[in-house]
XYZ file of C-alpha atoms in Angstrom:
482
model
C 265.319 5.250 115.893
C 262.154 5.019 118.283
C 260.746 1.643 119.497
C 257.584 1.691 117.220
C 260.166 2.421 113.998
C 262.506 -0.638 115.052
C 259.217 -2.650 115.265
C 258.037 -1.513 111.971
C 261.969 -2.495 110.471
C 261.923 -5.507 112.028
C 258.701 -6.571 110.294
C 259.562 -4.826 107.131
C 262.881 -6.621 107.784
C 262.933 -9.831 109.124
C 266.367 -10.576 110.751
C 267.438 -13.797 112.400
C 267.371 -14.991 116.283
C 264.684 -14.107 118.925
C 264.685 -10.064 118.783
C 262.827 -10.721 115.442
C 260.112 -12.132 117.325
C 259.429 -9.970 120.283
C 260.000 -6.901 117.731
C 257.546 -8.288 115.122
C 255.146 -8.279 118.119
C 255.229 -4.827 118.810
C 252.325 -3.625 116.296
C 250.067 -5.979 118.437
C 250.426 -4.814 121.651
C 250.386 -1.293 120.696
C 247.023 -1.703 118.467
C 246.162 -3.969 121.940
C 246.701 -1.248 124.102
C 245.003 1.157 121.771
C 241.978 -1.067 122.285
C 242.133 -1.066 125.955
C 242.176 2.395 126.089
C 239.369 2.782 124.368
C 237.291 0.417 125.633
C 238.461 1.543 129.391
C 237.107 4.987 127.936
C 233.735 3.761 126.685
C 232.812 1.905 130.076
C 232.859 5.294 132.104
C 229.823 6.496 130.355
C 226.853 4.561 131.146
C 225.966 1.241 129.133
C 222.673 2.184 128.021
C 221.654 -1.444 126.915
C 219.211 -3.286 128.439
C 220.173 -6.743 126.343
C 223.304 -6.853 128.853
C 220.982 -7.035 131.632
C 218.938 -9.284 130.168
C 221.574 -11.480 128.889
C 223.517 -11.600 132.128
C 219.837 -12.759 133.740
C 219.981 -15.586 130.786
C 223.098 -16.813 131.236
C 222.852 -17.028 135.177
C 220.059 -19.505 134.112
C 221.943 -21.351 132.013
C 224.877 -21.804 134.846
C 222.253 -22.478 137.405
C 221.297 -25.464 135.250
C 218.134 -24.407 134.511
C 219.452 -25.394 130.695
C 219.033 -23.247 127.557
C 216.345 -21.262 127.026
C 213.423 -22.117 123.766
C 210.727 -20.486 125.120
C 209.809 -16.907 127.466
C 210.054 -17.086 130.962
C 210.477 -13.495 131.814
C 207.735 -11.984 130.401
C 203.943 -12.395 130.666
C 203.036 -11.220 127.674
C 204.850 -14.237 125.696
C 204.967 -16.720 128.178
C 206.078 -19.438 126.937
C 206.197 -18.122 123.179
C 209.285 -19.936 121.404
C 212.319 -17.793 121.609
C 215.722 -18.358 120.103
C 218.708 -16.389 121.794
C 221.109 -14.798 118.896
C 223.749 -15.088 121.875
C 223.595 -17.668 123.978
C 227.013 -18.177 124.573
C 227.360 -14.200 125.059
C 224.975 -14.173 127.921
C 227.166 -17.151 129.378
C 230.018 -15.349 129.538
C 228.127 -12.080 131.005
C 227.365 -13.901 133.500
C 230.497 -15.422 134.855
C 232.057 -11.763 134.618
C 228.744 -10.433 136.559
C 229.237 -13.538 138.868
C 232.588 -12.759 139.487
C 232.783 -8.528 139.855
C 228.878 -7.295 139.031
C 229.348 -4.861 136.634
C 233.300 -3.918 136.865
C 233.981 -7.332 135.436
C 231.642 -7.061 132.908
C 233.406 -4.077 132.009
C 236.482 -5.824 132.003
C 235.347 -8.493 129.726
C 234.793 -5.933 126.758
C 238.123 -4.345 127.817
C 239.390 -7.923 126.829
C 237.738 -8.163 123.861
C 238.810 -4.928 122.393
C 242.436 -5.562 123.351
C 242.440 -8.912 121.644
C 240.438 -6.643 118.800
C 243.674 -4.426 118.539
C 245.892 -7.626 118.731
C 244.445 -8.997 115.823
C 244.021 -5.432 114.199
C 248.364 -5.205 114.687
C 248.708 -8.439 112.658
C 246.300 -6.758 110.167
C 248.176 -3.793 109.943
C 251.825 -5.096 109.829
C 250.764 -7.475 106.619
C 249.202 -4.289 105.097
C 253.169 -2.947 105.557
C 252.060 0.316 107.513
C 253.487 1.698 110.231
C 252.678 0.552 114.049
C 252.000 4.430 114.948
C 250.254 5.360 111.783
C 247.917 1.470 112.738
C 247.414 2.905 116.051
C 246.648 5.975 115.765
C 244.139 5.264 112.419
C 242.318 2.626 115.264
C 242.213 5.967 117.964
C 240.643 7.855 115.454
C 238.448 5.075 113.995
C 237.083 3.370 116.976
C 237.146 6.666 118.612
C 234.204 8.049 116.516
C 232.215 4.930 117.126
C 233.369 4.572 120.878
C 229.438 4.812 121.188
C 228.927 1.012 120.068
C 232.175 0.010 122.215
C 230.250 -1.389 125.053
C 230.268 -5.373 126.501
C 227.475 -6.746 124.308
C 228.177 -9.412 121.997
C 228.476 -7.558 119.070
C 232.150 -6.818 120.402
C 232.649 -10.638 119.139
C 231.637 -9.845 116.209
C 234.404 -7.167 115.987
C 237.418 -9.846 116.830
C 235.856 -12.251 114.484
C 235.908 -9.882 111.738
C 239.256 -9.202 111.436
C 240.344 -12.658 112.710
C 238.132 -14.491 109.521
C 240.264 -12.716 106.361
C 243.442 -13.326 108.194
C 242.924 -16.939 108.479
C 241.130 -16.909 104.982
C 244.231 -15.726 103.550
C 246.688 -17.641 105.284
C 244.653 -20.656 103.858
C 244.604 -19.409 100.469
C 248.511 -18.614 100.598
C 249.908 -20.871 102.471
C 251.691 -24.413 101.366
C 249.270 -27.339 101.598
C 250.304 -28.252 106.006
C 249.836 -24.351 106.571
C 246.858 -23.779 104.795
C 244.743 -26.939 106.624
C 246.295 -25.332 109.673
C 244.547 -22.307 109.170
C 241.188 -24.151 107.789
C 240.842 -25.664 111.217
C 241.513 -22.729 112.845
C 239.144 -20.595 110.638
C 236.536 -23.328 111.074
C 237.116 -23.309 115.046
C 236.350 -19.523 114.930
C 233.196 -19.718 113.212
C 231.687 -22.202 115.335
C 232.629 -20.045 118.442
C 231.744 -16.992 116.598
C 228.249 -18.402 115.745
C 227.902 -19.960 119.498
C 228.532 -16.148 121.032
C 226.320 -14.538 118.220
C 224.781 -15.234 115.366
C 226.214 -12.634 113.242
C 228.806 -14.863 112.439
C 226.275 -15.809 109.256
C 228.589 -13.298 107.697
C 231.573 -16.059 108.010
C 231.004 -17.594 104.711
C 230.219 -14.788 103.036
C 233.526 -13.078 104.122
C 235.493 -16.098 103.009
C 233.908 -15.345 99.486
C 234.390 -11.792 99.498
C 238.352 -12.481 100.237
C 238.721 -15.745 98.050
C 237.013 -13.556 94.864
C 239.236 -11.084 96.117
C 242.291 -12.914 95.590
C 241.606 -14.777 92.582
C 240.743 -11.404 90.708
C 244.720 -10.641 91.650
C 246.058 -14.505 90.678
C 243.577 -16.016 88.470
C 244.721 -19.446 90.167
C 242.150 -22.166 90.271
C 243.679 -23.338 93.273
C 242.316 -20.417 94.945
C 238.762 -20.954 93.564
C 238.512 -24.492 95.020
C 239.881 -23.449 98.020
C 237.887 -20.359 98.682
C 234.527 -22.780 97.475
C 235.756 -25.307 100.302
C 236.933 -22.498 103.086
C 233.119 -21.309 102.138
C 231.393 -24.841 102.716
C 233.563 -25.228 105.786
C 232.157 -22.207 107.721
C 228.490 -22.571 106.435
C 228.655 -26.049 108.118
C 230.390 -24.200 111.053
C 227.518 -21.965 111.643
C 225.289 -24.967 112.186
C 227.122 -26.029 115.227
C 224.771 -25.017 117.536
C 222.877 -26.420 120.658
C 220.056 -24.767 118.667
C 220.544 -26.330 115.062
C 219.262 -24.437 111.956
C 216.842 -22.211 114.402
C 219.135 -18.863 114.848
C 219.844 -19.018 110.732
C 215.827 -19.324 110.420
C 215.313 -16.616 112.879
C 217.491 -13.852 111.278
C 214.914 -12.485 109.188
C 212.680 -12.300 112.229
C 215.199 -10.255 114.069
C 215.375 -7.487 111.354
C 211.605 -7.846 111.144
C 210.933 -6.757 114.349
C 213.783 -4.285 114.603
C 213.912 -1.791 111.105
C 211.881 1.349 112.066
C 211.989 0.556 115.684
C 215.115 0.305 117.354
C 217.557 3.300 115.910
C 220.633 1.249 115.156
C 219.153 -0.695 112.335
C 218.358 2.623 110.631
C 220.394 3.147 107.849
C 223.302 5.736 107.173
C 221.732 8.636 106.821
C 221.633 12.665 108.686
C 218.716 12.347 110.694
C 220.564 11.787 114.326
C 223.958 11.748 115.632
C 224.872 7.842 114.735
C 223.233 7.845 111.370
C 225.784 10.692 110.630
C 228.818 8.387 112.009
C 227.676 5.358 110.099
C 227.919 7.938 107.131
C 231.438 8.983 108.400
C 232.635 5.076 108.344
C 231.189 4.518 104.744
C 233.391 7.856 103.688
C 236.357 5.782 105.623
C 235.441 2.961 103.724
C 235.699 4.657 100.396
C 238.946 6.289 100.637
C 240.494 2.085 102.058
C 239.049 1.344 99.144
C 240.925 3.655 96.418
C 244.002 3.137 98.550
C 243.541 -0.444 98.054
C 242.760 -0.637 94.169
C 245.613 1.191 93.670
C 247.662 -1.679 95.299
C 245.838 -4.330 93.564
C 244.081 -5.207 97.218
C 240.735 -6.291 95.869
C 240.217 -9.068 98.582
C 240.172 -6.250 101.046
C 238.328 -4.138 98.282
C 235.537 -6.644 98.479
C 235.647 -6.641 102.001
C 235.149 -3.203 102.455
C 231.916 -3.686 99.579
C 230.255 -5.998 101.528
C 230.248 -4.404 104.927
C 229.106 -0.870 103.131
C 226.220 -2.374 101.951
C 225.788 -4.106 104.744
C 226.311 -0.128 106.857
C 224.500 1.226 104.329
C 221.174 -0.220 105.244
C 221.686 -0.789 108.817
C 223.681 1.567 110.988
C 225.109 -1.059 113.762
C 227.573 -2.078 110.973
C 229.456 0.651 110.400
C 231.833 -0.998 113.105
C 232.755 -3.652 111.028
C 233.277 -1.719 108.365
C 236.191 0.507 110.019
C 237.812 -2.129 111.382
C 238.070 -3.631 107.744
C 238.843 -0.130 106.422
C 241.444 0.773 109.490
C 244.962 -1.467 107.902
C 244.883 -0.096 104.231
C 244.356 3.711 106.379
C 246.976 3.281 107.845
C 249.519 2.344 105.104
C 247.723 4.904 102.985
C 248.528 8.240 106.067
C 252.056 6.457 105.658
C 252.489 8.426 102.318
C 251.852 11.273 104.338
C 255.116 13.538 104.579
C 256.338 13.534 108.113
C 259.327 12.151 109.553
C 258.877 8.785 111.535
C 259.961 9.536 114.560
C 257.723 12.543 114.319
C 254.777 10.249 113.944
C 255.829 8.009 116.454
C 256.169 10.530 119.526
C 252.579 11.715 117.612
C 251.063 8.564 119.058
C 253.042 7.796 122.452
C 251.155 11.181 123.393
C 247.959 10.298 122.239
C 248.140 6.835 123.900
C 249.366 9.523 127.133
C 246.634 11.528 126.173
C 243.774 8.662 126.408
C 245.333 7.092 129.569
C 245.162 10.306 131.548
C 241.713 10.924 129.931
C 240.759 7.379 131.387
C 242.270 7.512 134.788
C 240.424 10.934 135.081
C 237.247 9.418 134.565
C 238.198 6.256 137.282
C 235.099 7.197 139.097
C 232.201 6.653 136.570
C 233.859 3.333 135.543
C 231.439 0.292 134.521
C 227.822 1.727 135.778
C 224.677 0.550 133.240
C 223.544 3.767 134.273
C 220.328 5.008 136.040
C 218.307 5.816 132.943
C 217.910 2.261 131.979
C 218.091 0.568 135.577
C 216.016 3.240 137.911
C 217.316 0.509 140.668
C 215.524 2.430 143.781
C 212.427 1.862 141.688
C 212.921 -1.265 140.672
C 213.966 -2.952 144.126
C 210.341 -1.007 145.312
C 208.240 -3.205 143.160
C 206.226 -5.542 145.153
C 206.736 -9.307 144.979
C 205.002 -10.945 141.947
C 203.110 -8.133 141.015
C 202.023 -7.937 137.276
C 204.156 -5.252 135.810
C 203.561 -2.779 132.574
C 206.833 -1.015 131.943
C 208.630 0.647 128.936
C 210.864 -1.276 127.221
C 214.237 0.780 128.277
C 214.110 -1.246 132.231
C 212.503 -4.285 131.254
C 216.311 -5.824 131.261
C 216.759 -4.369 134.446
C 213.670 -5.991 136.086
C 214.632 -9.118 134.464
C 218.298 -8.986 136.246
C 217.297 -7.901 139.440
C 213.520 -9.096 139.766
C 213.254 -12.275 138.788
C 209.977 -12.692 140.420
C 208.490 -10.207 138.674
C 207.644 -10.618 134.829
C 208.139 -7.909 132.519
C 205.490 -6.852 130.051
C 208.213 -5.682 127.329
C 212.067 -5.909 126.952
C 214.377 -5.190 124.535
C 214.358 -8.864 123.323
C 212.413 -7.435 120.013
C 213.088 -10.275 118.220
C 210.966 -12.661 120.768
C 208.181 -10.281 121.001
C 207.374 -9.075 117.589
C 207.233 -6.529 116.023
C 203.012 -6.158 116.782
C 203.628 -6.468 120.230
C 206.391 -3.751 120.131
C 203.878 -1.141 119.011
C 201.266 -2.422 121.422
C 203.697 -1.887 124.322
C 204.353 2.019 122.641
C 200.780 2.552 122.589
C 200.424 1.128 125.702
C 202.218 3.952 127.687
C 202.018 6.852 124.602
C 197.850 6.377 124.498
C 196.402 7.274 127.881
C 192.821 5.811 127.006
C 194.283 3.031 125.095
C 196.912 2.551 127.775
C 194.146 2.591 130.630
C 191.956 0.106 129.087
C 194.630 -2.110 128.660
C 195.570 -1.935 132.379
C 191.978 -3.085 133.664
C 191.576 -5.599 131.172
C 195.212 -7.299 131.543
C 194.720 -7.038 135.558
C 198.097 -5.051 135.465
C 199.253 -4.333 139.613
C 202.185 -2.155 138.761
C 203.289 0.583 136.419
C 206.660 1.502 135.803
C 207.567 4.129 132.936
C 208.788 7.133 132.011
C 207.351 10.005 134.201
C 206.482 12.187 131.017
C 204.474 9.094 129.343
C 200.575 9.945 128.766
C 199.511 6.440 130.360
C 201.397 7.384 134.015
C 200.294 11.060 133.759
C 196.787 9.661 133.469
C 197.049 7.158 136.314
C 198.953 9.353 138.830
C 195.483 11.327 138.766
C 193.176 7.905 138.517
C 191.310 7.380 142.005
C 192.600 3.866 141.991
C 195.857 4.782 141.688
C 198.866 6.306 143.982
C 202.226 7.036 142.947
C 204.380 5.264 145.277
C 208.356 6.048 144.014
C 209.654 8.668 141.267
C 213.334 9.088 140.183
C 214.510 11.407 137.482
C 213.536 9.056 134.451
C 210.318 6.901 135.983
C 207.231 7.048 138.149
C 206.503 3.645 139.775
C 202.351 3.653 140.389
C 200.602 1.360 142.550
C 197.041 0.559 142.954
C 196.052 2.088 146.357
C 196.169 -0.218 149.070
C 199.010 -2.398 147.720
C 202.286 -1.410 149.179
């Protein structure tokens, strides 16, 4: 019998002394692993995100006691306009990692956070009664599709959390009366960090609803009612343990505002580009959990899976969520599969091979945010103070690595507006528009993309030079400034 089928026994099968234990454990540190891998994987392509930049810039504030932000101080466009971080507590912790090893240990702090991902995913899957392999290799396959959202932002909280809130929701509606405040306080303590590192964690109550009505469609027990109703009140007071109060709750329904039709992960599932088509991928994952799990009588996890489909459904930047809910009942479901266990099991000690040779491979391109959203020769160029227009893709860059010069856009959508969004496009994709703008704003510096309408129409302006060009920007200076 193989190491991953004794594990899967031993869980099935609890026996007495300490083996039990480190046994049991086994399903966690492979699904751990498995997360590792992956995220390992995902941080030798490029991060492509210029909120991490950003955020890092934030949260080096914050631990330069410059306190937390309420209002703009890196743009001049919204100067002082009233701004409410969705992840404060993120941007914190990107920048102790970027404090401590730049970018490498921001790399490593999403490897962390997907291996604790997998950790909690191995607890999911051994109460679901599948198999470690058939766990591990449904999270491979899973994860693997949407490696493309697998990046250090602070949606990877939002990942842990997700999985962490039903097991502790269902522990509490289970459990005898000592066990179940135990895991009340522990499901309340992982709201209020949840909400504190981002504010998706508005979803916390509503997941302790989905899995409370869940579970008393099963048991019909009004003990689970009033405990689900309280679990609920518990983590809607959680989520207003915040420095900033009520204000991130408030500002939700700017943030979708500002980003629907805009920014592409908030368009829905759909087959008009490449991660519409996987968000339609996870919702066909998400269908055949759910089957699997009305045939078992799962409907807390059936509900589950309903509310984060919707929730995909509209907005593609869910569809994580949604196969990490759907990835335990996949995984006892490919158990009814016909193949021997120990056949499965050497299945996914290659694959695991597989990915780690894959990873070491690509050692070299580990942890870089990549040029197309940092142009850093360009960047370090500008001169001191100058007053920038730039495209949205480097403002995070600038804003990391130029403090002294303020952006005219950034990826902080939310803050800006969605009217000042399309005035920054039209800035750059209107040449007359675009130059108008310049003169009347007193703008000293241009840095965009090199195909944009409002550089090609400078670059040929008398007043204007091009000083610096890399394969994604032009940086243009008014002649005589250097």
């Amino acid at each position: 019998m193989s190491a991953l089928a004794i594990a899967d026994a031993a869980g099935a099968a609890p026996v007495r002394g300490r083996r039990r234990s480190g046994r049991a454990l086994t399903p966690v540190v492979v699904l751990a692993l498995t997360g590792a891998l992956l995220a390992v994987r995902r941080a030798q392509a490029p991060f492509a995100d210029g909120d991490i930049l950003w955020g890092t810039r934030s949260g080096s504030d914050i631990l330069a006691g410059h306190g937390l932000p309420h209002a703009d101080s890196y743009s001049w466009t919204a100067h002082g306009v009233p701004w409410v971080p969705n992840s404060w507590g993120w941007n914190v912790l990107l920048a102790l990692a970027y404090r401590l090893a730049g970018f490498v240990g921001i790399a490593l702090l999403g490897i962390a956070l997907l291996a604790a991902t997998g950790a909690l995913l191995g607890v999911a899957v051994r109460r679901a009664g599948a198999a470690t392999a058939w766990g591990a290799l449904t999270m491979q396959i899973g994860l693997g599709l949407l490696a493309l959202f697998l990046y250090p932002r602070a949606q990877l909280a939002d990942y842990a959390a997700v999985v962490a809130v039903p097991l502790l929701v269902s522990d509490a509606l289970g459990s005898s009366r000592s066990a179940a405040r135990r895991a009340a306080i522990g499901l309340v303590a992982v709201q209020v960090v949840w909400m504190n590192l981002h504010t998706t964690a508005v979803i916390g109550p509503v997941i302790v609803l989905a899995v409370g009505a869940g579970t008393f469609a099963s048991d019909r027990s009004r003990a689970t009612a009033l405990r689900t109703l309280g679990l609920a009140a518990l983590t809607a007071g959680a989520c207003l343990a915040t420095p900033y109060g009520t204000a991130p709750i408030a500002h939700l329904a700017e943030v979708r505002a500002a980003s629907v039709g805009l920014i592409s992960e908030w368009r829905p599932a759909g087959f008009g580009s490449p991660e519409q088509i996987l968000a339609v991928i996870a919702l066909a994952f998400g269908a055949v959990a759910a089957l699997s799990c009305v045939r078992r009588r799962s409907f807390d996890t059936v509900a589950l899976l309903a509310v984060f489909a919707v929730m995909t459904a509209t907005a593609l930047r869910f569809a994580p969520l949604l196969m990490l809910v759907a990835i335990p009942p996949l995984a006892r479901a490919a158990g009814r599969i016909r193949a021997r266990p120990q056949f499965v099991d050497r299945i996914c000690v290659l694959a695991l091979a597989i990915l780690t040779v894959v990873c070491a491979a690509g050692a070299a391109g580990f942890a870089h945010p990549g040029a197309q959203n940092t142009s850093p020769r360009l960047v370090d160029a500008l001169p001191h103070g100058c007053r920038l227009v730039n495209d949205m893709g480097v403002g995070g860059a600038v804003i990391l690595s130029r403090p002294d010069v303020l952006v005219s856009i950034d990826s902080r959508n939310d803050m800006y507006g969605r009217a000042a969004e399309l005035t920054a496009l039209r800035v750059l994709g209107d040449a007359a528009y675009g130059d108008r703008y310049v003169t009347e704003h007193r703008v000293t510096c241009v840095l965009a993309p090199t195909g944009a309408p409002l550089v090609t129409a400078l670059s040929h302006a008398a007043q204007w030079r091009v000083a610096a060009t890399d394969a994604d920007r032009t940086l243009l200076l008014p002649r005589g400034v250097r």
